[in-house]
Short mmCIF file of N, CA, C and O in Angstrom, two decimals:
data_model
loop_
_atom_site.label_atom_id
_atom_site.label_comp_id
_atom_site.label_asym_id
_atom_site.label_seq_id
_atom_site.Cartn_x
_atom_site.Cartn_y
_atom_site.Cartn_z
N UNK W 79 254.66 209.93 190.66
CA UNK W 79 253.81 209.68 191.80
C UNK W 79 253.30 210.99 192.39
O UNK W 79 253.89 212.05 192.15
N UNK W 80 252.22 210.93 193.15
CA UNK W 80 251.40 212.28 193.65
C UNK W 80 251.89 212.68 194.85
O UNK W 80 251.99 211.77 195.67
N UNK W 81 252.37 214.22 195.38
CA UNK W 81 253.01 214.71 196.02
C UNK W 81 251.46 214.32 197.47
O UNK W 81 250.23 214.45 197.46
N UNK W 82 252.19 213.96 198.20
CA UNK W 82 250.79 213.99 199.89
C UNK W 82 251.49 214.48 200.87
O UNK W 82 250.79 214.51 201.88
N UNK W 83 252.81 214.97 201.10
CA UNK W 83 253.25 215.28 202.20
C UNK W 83 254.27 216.66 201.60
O UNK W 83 254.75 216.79 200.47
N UNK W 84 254.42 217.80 203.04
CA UNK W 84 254.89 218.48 202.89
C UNK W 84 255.67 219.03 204.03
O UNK W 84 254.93 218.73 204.96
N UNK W 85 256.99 219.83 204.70
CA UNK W 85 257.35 220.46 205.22
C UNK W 85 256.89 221.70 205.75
O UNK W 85 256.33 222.36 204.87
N UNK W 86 256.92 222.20 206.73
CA UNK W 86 256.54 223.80 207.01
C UNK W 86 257.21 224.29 206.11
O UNK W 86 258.32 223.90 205.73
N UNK W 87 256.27 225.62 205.51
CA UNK W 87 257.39 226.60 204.58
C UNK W 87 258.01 227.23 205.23
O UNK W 87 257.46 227.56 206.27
N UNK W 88 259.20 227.64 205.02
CA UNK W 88 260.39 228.67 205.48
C UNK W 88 260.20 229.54 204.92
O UNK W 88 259.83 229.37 203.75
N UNK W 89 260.33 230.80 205.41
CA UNK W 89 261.32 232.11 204.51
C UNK W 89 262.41 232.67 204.96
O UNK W 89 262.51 233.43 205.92
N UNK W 90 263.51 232.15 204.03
CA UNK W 90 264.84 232.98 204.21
C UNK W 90 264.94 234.29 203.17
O UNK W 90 264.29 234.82 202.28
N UNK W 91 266.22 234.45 203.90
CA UNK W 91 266.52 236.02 203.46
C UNK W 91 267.85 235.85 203.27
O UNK W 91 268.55 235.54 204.23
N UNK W 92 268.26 235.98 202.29
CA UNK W 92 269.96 236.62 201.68
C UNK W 92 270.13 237.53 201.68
O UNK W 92 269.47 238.17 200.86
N UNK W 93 271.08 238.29 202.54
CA UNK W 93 271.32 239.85 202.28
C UNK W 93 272.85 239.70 201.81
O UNK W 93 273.77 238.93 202.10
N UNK W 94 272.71 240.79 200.96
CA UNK W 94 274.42 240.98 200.21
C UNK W 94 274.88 241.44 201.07
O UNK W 94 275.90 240.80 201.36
N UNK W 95 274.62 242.62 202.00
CA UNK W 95 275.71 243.01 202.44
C UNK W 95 276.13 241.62 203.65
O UNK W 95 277.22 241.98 204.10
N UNK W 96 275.87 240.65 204.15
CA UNK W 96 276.49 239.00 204.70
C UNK W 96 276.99 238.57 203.57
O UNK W 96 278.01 237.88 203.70
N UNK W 97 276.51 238.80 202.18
CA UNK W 97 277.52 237.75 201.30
C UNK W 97 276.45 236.37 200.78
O UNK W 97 276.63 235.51 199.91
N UNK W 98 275.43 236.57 201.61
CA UNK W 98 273.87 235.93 201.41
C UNK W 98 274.53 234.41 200.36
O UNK W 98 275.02 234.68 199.27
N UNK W 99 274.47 233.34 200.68
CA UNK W 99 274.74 232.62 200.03
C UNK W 99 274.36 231.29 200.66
O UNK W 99 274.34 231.38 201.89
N UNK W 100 274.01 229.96 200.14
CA UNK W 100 274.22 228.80 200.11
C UNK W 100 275.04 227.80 199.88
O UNK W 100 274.89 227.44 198.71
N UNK W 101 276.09 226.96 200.61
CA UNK W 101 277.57 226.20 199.88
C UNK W 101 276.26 225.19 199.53
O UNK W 101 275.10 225.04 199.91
N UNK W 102 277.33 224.50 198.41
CA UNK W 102 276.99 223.18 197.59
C UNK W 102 276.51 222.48 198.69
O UNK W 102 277.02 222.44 199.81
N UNK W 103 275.25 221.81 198.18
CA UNK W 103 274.56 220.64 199.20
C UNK W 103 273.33 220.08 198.32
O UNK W 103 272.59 220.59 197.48
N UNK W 104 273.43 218.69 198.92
CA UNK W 104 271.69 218.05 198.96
C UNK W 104 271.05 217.96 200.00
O UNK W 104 271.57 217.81 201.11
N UNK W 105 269.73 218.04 199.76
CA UNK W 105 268.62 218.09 200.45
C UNK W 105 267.78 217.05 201.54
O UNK W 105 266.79 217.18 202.27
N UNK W 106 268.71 215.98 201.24
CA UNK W 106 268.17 214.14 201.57
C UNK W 106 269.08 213.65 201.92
O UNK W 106 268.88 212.43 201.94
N UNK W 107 270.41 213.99 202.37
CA UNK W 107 271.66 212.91 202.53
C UNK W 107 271.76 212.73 204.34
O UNK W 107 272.59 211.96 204.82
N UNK W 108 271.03 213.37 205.02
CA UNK W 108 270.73 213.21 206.66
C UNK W 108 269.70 212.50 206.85
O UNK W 108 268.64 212.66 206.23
N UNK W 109 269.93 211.48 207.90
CA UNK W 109 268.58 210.75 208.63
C UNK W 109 267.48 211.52 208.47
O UNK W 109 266.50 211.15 207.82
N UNK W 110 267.57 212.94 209.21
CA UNK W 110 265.94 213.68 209.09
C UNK W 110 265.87 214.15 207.92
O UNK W 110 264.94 214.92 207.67
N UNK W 111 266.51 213.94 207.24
CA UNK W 111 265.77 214.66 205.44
C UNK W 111 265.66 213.21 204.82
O UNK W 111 264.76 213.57 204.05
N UNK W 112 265.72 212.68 204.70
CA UNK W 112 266.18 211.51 203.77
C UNK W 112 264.76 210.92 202.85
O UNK W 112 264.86 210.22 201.85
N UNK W 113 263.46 211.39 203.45
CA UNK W 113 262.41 211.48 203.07
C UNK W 113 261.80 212.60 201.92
O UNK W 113 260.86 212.48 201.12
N UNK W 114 262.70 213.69 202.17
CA UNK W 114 262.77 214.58 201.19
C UNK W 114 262.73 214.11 199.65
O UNK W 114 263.84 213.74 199.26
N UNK W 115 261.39 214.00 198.39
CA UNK W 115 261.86 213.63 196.99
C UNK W 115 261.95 215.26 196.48
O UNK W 115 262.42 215.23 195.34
N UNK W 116 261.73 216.37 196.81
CA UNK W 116 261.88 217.48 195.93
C UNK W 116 262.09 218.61 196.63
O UNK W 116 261.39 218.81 197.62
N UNK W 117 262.76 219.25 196.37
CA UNK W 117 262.66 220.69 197.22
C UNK W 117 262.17 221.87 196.43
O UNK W 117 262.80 221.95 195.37
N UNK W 118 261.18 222.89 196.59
CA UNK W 118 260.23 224.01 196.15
C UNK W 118 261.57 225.16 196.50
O UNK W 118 262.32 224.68 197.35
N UNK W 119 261.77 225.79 196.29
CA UNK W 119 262.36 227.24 195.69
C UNK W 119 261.35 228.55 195.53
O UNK W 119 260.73 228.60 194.47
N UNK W 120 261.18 229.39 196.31
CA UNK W 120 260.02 230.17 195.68
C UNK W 120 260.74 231.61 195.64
O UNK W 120 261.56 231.63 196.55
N UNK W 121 260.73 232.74 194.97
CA UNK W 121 261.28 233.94 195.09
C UNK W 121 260.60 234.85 195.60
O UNK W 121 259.97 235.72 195.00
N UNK W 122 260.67 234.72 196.50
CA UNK W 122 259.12 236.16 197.03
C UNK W 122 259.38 237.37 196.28
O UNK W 122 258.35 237.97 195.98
N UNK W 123 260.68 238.01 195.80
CA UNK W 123 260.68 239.13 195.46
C UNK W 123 261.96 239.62 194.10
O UNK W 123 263.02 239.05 193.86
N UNK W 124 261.43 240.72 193.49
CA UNK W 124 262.93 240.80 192.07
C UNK W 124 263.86 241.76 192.41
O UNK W 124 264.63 242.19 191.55
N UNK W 125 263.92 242.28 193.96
CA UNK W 125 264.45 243.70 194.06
C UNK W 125 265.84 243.26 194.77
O UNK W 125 266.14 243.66 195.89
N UNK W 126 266.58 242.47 194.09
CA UNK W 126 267.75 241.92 194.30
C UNK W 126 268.81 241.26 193.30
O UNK W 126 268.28 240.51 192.49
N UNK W 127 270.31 241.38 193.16
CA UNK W 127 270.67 240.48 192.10
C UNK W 127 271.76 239.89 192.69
O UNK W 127 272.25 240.19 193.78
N UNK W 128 272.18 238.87 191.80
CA UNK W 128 272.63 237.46 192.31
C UNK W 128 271.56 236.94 192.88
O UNK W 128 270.37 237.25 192.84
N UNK W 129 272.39 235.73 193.64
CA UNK W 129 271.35 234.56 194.44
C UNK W 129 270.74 233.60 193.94
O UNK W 129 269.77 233.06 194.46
N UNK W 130 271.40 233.18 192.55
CA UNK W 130 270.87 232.18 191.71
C UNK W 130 271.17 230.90 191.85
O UNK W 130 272.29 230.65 192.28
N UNK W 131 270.53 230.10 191.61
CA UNK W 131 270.50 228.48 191.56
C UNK W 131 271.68 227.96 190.78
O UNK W 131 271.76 228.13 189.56
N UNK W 132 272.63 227.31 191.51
CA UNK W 132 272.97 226.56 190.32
C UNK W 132 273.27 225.07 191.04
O UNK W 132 273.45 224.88 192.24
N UNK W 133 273.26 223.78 189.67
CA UNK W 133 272.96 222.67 189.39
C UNK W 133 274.51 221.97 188.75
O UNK W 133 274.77 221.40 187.69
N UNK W 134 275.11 222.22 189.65
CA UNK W 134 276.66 221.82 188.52
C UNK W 134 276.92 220.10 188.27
O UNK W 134 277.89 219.65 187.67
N UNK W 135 275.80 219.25 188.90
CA UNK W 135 275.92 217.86 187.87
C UNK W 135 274.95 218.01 186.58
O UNK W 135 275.13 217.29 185.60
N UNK W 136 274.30 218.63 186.60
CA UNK W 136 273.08 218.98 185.69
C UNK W 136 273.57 219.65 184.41
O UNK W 136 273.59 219.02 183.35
N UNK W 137 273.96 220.88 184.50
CA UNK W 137 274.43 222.01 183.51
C UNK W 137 275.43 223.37 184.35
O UNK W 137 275.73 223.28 185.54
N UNK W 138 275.86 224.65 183.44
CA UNK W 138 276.18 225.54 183.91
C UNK W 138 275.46 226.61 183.89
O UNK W 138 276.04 227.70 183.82
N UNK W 139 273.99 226.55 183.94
CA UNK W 139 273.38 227.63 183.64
C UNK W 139 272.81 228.08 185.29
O UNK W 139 272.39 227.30 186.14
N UNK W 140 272.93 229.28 185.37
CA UNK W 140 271.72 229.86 186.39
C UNK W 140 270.34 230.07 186.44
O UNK W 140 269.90 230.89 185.64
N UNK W 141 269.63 229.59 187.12
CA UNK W 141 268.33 229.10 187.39
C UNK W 141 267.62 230.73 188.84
O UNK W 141 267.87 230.96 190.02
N UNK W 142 266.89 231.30 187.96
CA UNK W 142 266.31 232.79 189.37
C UNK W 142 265.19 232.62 188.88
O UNK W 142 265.08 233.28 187.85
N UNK W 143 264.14 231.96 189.15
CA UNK W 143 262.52 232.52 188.81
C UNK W 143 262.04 234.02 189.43
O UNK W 143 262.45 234.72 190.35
N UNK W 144 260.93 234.13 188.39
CA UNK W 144 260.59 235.94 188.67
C UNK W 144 260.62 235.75 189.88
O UNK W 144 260.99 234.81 190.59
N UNK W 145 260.05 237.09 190.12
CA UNK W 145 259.15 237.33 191.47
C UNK W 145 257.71 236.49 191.76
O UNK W 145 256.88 236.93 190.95
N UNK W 146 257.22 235.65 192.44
CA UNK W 146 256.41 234.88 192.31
C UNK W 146 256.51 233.65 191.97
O UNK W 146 255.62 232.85 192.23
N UNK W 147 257.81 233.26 191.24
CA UNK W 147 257.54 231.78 190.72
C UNK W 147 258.05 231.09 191.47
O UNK W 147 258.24 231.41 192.64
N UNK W 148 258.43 229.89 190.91
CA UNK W 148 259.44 228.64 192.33
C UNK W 148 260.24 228.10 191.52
O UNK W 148 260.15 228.59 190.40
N UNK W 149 261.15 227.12 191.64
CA UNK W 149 261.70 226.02 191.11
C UNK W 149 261.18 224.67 191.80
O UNK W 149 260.95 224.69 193.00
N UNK W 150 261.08 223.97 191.37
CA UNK W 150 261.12 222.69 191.94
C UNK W 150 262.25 221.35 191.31
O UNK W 150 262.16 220.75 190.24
N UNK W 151 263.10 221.22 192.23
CA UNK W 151 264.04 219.90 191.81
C UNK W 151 264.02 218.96 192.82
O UNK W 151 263.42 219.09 193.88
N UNK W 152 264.86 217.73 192.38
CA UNK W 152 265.42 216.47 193.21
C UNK W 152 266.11 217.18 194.18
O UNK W 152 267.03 217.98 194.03
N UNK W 153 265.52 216.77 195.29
CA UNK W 153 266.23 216.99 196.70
C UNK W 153 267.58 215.92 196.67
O UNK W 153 268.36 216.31 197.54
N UNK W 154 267.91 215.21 196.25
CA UNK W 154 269.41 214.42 195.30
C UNK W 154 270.38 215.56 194.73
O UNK W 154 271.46 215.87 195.22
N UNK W 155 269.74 216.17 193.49
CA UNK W 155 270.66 216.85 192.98
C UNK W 155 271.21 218.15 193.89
O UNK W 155 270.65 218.88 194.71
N UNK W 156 272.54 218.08 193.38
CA UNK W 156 273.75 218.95 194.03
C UNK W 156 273.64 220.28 193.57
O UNK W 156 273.91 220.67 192.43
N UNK W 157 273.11 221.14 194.78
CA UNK W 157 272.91 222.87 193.85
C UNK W 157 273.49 223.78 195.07
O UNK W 157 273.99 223.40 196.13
N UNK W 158 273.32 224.81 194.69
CA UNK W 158 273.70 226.06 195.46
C UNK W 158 273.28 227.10 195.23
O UNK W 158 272.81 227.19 194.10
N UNK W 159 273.23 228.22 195.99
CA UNK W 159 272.86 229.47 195.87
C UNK W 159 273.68 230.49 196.04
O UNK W 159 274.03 231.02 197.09
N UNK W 160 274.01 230.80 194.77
CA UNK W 160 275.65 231.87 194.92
C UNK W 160 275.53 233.23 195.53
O UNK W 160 274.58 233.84 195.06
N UNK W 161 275.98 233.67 196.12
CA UNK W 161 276.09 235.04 196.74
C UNK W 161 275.18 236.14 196.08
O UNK W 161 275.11 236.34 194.87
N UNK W 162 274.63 236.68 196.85
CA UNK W 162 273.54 237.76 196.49
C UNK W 162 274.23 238.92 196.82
O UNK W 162 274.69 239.00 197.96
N UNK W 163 274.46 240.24 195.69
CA UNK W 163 275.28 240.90 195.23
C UNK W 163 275.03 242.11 195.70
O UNK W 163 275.92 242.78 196.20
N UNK W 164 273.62 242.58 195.58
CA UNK W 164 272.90 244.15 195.94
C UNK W 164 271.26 243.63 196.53
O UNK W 164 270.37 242.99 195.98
N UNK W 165 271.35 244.12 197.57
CA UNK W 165 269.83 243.82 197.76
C UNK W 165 269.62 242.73 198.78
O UNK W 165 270.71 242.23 199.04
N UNK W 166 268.72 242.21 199.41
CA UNK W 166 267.96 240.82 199.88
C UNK W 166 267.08 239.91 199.10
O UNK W 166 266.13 240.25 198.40
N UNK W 167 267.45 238.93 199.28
CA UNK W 167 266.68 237.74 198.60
C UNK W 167 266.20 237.51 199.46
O UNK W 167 266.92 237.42 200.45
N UNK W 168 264.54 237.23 199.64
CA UNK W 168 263.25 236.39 200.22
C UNK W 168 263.23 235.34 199.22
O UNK W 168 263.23 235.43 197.99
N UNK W 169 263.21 233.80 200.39
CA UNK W 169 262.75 232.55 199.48
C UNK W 169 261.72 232.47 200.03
O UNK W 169 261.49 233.31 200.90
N UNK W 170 260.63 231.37 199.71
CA UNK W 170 260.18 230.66 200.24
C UNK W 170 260.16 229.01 200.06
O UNK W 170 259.66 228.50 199.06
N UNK W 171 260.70 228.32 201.02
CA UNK W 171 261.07 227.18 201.00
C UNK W 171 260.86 225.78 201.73
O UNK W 171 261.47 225.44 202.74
N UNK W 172 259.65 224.82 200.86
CA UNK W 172 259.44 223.69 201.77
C UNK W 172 260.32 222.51 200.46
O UNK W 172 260.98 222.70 199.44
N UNK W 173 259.80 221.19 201.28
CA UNK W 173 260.34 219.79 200.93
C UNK W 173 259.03 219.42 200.60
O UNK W 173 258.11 219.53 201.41
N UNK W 174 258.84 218.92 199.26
CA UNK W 174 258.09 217.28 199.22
C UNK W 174 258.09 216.03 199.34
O UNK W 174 259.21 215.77 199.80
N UNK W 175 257.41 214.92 199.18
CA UNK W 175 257.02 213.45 199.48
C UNK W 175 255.87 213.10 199.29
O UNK W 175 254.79 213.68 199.41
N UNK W 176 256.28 211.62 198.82
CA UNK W 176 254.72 211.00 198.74
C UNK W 176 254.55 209.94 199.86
O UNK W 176 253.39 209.77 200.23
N UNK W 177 255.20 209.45 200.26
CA UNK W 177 255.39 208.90 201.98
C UNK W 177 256.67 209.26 202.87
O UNK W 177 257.50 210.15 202.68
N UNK W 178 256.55 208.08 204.15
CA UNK W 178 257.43 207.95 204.51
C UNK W 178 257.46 208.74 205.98
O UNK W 178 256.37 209.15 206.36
N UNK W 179 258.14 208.90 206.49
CA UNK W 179 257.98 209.18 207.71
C UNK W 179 257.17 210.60 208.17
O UNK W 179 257.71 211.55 207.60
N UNK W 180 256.19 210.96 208.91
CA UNK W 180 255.30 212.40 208.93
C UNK W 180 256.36 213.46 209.31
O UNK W 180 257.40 212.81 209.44
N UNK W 181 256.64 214.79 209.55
CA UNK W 181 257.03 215.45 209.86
C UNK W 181 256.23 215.88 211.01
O UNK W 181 255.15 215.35 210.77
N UNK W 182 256.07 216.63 212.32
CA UNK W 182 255.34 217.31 213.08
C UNK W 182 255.76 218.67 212.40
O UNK W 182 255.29 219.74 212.80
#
């Protein structure tokens, strides 16, 4: 189905020296997300390591697009963002949908 709705984009920041990280979560399991079908991933930048995606109902692999790219998955599936090691991670990060309740 065709994406028509979107979230404000975010940009976060992981810094190693906090330990920069995400615990295990989905994206849709709260009243106000629950409209959420995908969540965008974007890397603003490569001048960082760690901070990778991972998908542990899915596989064991780590998931970092370049600088510039995104991920896009099921706001369902169970991921995380493991500790960022040297450096800051810039995301950029909205939700998709094809209905369902508007966001302001």
């Amino acid at each position: 189905s065709e994406v028509a709705r979107h979230e404000g984009f975010k940009v976060v920041r992981y810094d190693a020296d906090a330990g920069g990280h995400f615990a295990l979560h989905r994206d849709n399991v709260t009243p106000d997300a629950a409209h959420r079908r995908f969540a965008l991933s974007g890397n603003l930048d490569g001048e960082h390591e760690g901070g990778h995606l991972r998908f542990p109902e899915f596989d064991d692999a780590d998931y970092h697009p370049p600088a510039g790219g995104a991920i896009v998955f099921s706001g369902a599936l169970l991921h995380r963002a493991v500790p960022v090691t040297r450096g800051s991670r810039y995301v950029l990060l909205t939700f998709l949908w094809n209905s369902g309740r508007p966001v302001a």
